Short mmCIF file of C-alpha atoms and ligand atoms in Angstrom, two decimals:
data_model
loop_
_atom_site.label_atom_id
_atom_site.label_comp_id
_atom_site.label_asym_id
_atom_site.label_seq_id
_atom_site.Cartn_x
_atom_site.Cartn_y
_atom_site.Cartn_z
CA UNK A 1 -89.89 1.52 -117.01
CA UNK A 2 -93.34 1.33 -117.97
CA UNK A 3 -95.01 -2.15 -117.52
CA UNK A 4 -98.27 -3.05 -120.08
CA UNK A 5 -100.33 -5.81 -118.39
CA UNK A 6 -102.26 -7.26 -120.64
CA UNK A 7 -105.26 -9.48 -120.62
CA UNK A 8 -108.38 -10.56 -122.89
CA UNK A 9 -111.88 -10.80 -123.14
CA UNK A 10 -114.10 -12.73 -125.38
CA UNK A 11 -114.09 -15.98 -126.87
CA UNK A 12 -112.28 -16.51 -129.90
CA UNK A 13 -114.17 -20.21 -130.75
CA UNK A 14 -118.01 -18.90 -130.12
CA UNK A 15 -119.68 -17.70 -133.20
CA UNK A 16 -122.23 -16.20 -130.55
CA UNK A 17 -119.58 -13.74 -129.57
CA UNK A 18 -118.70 -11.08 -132.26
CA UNK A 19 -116.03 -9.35 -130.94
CA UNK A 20 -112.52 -10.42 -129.26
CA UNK A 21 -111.09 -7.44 -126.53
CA UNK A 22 -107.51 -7.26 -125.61
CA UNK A 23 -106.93 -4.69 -122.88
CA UNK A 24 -104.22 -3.14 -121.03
CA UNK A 25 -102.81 -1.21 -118.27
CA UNK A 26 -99.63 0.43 -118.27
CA UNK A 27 -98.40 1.36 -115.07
CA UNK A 28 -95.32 3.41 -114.20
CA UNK A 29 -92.75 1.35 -112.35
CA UNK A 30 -92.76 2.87 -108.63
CA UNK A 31 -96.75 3.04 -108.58
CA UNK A 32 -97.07 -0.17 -108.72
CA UNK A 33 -97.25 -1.09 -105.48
CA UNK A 34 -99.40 1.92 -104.97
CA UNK A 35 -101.99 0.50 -107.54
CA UNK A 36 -101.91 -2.82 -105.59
CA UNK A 37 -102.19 -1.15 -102.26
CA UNK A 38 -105.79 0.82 -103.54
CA UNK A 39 -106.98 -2.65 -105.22
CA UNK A 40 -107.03 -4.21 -101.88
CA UNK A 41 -108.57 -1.69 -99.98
CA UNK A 42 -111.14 -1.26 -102.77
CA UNK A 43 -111.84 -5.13 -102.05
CA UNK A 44 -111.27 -4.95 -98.15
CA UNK A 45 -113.98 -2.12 -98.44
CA UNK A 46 -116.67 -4.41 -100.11
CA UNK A 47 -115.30 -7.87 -98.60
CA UNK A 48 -114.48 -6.93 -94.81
CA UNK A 49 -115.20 -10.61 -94.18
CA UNK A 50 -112.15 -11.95 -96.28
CA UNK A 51 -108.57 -11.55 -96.68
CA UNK A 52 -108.28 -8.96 -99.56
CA UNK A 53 -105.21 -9.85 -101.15
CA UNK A 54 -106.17 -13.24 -101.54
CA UNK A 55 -109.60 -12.39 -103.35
CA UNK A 56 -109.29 -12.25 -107.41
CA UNK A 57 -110.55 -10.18 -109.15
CA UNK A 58 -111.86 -11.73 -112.48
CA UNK A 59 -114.85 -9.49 -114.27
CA UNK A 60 -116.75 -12.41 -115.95
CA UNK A 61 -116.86 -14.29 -112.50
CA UNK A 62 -117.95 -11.16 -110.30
CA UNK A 63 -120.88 -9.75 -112.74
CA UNK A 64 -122.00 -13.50 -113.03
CA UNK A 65 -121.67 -14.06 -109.27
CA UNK A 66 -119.58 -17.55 -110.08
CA UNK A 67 -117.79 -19.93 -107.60
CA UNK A 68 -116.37 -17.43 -105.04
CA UNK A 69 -118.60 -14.75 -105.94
CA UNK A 70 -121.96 -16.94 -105.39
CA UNK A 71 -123.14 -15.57 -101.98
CA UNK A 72 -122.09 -12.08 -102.38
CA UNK A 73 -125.01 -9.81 -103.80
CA UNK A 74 -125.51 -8.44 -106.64
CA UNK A 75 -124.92 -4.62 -105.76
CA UNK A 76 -122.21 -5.56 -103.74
CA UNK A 77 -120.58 -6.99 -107.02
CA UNK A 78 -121.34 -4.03 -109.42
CA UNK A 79 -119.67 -2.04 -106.78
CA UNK A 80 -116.79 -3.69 -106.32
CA UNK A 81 -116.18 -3.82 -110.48
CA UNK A 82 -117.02 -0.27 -110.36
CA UNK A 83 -114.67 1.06 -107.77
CA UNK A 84 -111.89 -1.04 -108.54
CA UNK A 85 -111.90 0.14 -112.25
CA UNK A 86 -112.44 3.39 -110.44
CA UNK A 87 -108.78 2.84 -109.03
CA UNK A 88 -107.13 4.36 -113.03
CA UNK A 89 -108.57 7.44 -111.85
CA UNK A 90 -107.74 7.67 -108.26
CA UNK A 91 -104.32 8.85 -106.47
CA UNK A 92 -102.04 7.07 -108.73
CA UNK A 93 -103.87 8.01 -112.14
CA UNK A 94 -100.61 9.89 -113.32
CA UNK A 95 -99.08 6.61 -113.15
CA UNK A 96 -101.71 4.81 -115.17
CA UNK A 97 -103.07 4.53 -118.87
CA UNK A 98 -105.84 1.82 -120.10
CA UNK A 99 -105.66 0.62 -123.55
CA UNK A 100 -108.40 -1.07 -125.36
CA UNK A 101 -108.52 -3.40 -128.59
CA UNK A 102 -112.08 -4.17 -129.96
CA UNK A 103 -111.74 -6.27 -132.87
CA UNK A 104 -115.24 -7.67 -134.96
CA UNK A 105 -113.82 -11.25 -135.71
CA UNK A 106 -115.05 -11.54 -138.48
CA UNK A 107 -113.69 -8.69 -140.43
CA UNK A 108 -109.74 -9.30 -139.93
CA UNK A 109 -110.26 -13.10 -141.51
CA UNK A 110 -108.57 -14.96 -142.53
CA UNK A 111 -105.41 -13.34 -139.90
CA UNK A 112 -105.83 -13.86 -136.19
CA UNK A 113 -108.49 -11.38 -134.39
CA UNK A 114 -105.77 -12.31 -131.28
CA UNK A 115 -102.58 -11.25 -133.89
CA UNK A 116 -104.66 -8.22 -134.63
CA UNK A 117 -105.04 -7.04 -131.69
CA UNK A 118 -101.91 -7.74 -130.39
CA UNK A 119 -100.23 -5.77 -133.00
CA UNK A 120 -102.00 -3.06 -132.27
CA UNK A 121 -101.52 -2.68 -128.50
CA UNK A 122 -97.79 -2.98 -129.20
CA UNK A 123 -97.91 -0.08 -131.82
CA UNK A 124 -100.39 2.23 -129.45
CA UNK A 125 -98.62 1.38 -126.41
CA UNK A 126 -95.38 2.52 -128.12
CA UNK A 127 -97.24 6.20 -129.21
CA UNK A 128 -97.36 6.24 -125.43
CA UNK A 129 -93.85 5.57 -124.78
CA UNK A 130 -92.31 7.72 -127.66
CA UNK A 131 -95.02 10.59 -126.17
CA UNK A 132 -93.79 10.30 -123.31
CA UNK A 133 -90.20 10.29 -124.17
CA UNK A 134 -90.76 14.18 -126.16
CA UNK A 135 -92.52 15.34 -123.04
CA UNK A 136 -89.91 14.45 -121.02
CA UNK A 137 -86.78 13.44 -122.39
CA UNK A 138 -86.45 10.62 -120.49
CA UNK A 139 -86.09 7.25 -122.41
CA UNK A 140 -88.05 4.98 -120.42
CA UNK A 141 -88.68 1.03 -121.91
CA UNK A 142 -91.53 -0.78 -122.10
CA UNK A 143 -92.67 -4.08 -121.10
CA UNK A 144 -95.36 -6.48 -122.33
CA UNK A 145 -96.69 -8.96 -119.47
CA UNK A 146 -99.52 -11.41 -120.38
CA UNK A 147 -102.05 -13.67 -118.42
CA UNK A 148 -100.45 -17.09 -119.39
CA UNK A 149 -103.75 -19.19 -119.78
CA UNK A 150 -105.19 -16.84 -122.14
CA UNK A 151 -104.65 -17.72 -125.63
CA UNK A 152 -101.42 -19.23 -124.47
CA UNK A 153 -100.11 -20.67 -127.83
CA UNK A 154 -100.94 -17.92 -130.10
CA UNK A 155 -99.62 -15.58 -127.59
CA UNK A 156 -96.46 -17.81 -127.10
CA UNK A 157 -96.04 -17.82 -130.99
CA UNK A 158 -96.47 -13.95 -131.36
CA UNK A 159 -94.11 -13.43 -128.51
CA UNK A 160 -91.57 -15.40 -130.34
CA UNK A 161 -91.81 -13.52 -133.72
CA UNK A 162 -92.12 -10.40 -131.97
CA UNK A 163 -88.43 -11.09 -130.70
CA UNK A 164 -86.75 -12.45 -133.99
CA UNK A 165 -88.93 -9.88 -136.14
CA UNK A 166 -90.04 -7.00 -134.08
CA UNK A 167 -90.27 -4.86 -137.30
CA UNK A 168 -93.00 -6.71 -138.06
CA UNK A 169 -95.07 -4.08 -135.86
CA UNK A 170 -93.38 -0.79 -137.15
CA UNK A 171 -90.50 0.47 -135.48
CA UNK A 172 -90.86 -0.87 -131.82
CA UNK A 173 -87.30 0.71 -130.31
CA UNK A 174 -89.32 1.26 -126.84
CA UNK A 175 -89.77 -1.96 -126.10
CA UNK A 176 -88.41 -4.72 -124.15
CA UNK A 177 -86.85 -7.89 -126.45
CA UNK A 178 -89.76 -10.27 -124.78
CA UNK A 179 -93.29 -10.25 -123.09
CA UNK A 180 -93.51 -11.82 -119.89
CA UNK A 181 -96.09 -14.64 -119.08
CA UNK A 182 -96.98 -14.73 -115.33
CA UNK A 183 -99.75 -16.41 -113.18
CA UNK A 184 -102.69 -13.89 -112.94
CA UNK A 185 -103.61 -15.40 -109.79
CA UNK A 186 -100.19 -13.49 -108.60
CA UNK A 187 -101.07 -10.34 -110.15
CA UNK A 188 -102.98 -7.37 -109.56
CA UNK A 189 -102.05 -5.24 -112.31
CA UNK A 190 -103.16 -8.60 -114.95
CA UNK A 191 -106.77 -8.46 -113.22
CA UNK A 192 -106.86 -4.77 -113.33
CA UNK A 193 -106.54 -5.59 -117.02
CA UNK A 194 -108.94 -7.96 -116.96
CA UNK A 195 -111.72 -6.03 -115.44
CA UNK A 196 -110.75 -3.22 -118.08
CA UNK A 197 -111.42 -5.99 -120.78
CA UNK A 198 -114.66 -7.45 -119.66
CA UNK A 199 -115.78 -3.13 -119.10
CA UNK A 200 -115.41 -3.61 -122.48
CA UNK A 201 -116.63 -6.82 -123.66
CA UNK A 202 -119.89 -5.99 -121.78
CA UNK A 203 -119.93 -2.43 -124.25
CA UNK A 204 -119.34 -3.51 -127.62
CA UNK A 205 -120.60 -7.00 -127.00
CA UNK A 206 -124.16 -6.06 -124.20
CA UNK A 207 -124.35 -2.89 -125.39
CA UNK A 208 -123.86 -2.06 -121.45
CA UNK A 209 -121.89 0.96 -120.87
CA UNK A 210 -122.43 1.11 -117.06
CA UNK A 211 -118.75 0.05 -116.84
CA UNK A 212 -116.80 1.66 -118.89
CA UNK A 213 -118.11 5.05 -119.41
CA UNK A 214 -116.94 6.36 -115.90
CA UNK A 215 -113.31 5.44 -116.84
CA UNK A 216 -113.28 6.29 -120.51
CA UNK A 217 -111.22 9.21 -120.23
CA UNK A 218 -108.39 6.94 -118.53
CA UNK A 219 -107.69 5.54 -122.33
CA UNK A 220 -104.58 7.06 -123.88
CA UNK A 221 -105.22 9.99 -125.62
CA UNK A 222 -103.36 13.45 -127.09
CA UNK A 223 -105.46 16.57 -127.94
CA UNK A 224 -108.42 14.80 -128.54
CA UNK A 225 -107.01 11.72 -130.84
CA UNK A 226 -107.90 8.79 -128.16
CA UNK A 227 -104.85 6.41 -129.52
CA UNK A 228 -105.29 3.59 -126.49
CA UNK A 229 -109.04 2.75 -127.53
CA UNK A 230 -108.96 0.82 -130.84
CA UNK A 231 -112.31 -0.86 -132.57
CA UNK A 232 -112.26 -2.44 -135.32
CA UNK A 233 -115.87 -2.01 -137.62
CA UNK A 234 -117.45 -1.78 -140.55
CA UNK A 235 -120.50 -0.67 -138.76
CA UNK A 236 -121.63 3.12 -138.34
CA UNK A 237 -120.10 3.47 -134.08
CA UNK A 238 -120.02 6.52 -132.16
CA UNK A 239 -117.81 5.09 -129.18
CA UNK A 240 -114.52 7.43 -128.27
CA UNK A 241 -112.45 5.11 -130.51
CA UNK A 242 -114.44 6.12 -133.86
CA UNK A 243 -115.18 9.17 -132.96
CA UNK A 244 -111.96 10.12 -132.48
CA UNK A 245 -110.84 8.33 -135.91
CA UNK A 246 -113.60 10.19 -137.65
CA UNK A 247 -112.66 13.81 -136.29
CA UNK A 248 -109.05 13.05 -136.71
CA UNK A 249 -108.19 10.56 -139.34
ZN1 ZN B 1 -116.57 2.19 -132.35
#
């Protein structure tokens, strides 16, 4: 089975923020551990002082240098951000694809930016699946697992539909009847998600690429279509998600 962790970026109330992110990771079952294992020693590497499985990682927290993160420095921060993102293309990057949703608020209104994105992870993750599937022949399921204090209602709501009406999202065979909720506090894989989100936040929304360029070509992609990076614009954008839409419809 593959597993999509999902978390989010952005604030949906703050007209200051334009854009909403919704990012993933899917990981293949039996790296999982793997991916946890590297996580930790990327954080036992920067943190020798602390217990690294107890340290979260949270992107918005570590660039800002909040609560916990308050008498670490600076570079030791960026680092840390940079080599545990670093972790989708280390030993287990086989086992690994990032997705990205980047959706301008204000041009899916009046529906949900949060609906809108989560509609299309569930479609692009499920290219990945059914690609995955023809390559192999191996019918392997998905599953959806969310940060449950992000957007917890809408999330809760979507996840209901999504069981009583999953057609809703085009033909979603691949996937597992329900998302998961879990504690992100608990989970890796959910903050590996999260730090993929903020990469992204700080792109389309600081115009700061410092994060995310390294690990761009971790986004799903097939012969030069990147399907796992999604932005939604009206403006002219040459990031890997337009691009790719321009050169390939
Ligand atoms: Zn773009």
């Amino acid at each position: 089975m593959h597993i999509l962790y999902v978390d989010m970026s952005g604030n949906i109330g703050n007209p200051g923020e334009r854009h909403i992110i919704m990012a993933g990771v899917a990981v293949y079952e039996t790296a999982i551990f793997h991916v946890i294992e590297e996580l930790n020693r990327v954080v036992a590497r920067n943190l020798p002082d602390h217990d690294a499985p107890e340290v979260e990682l949270h992107g918005n927290a570590i660039h800002a240098g909040r609560r916990f993160w308050r008498s670490i420095p600076r570079d030791r921060r960026k680092s840390l951000l940079q080599q545990s993102l670093a972790v989708l293309k280390g030993p287990s990057r086989r086992s690994l694809r990032a997705f990205g949703m980047v959706v301008d608020k204000a041009l899916v209104s009046p529906e949900d930016p949060v609906e809108h994105a989560f509609e299309h992870i569930c479609s692009r993750f499920n290219i990945f699946l059914k690609r995955r599937y023809q390559a192999t022949g191996e019918k392997q399921r998905g599953l959806l697992v969310f940060d449950e204090d992000k957007y917890e209602s809408t999330l809760q709501t979507l996840a209901r539909d999504f069981r009583t009406d999953g057609t809703r999202w085009g033909n979603l065979r691949n996937l597992a009847e329900v998302p998961l909720f879990v504690d992100s506090r608990a989970t890796r894989l959910i903050q590996l998600a999260d730090l993929i989100a903020y990469a992204l936040f700080r792109r389309y929304e600081r115009n700061d690429l410092s994060l995310i360029t390294p690990v761009i070509e971790c986004f799903d992609q097939q012969g030069g279509v990147v399907h796992g990076l999604y932005h939604k614009t009206d403006a002219p954008c040459d990031c890997a998600a337009c691009a790719s839409r321009k050169y390939f419809g």
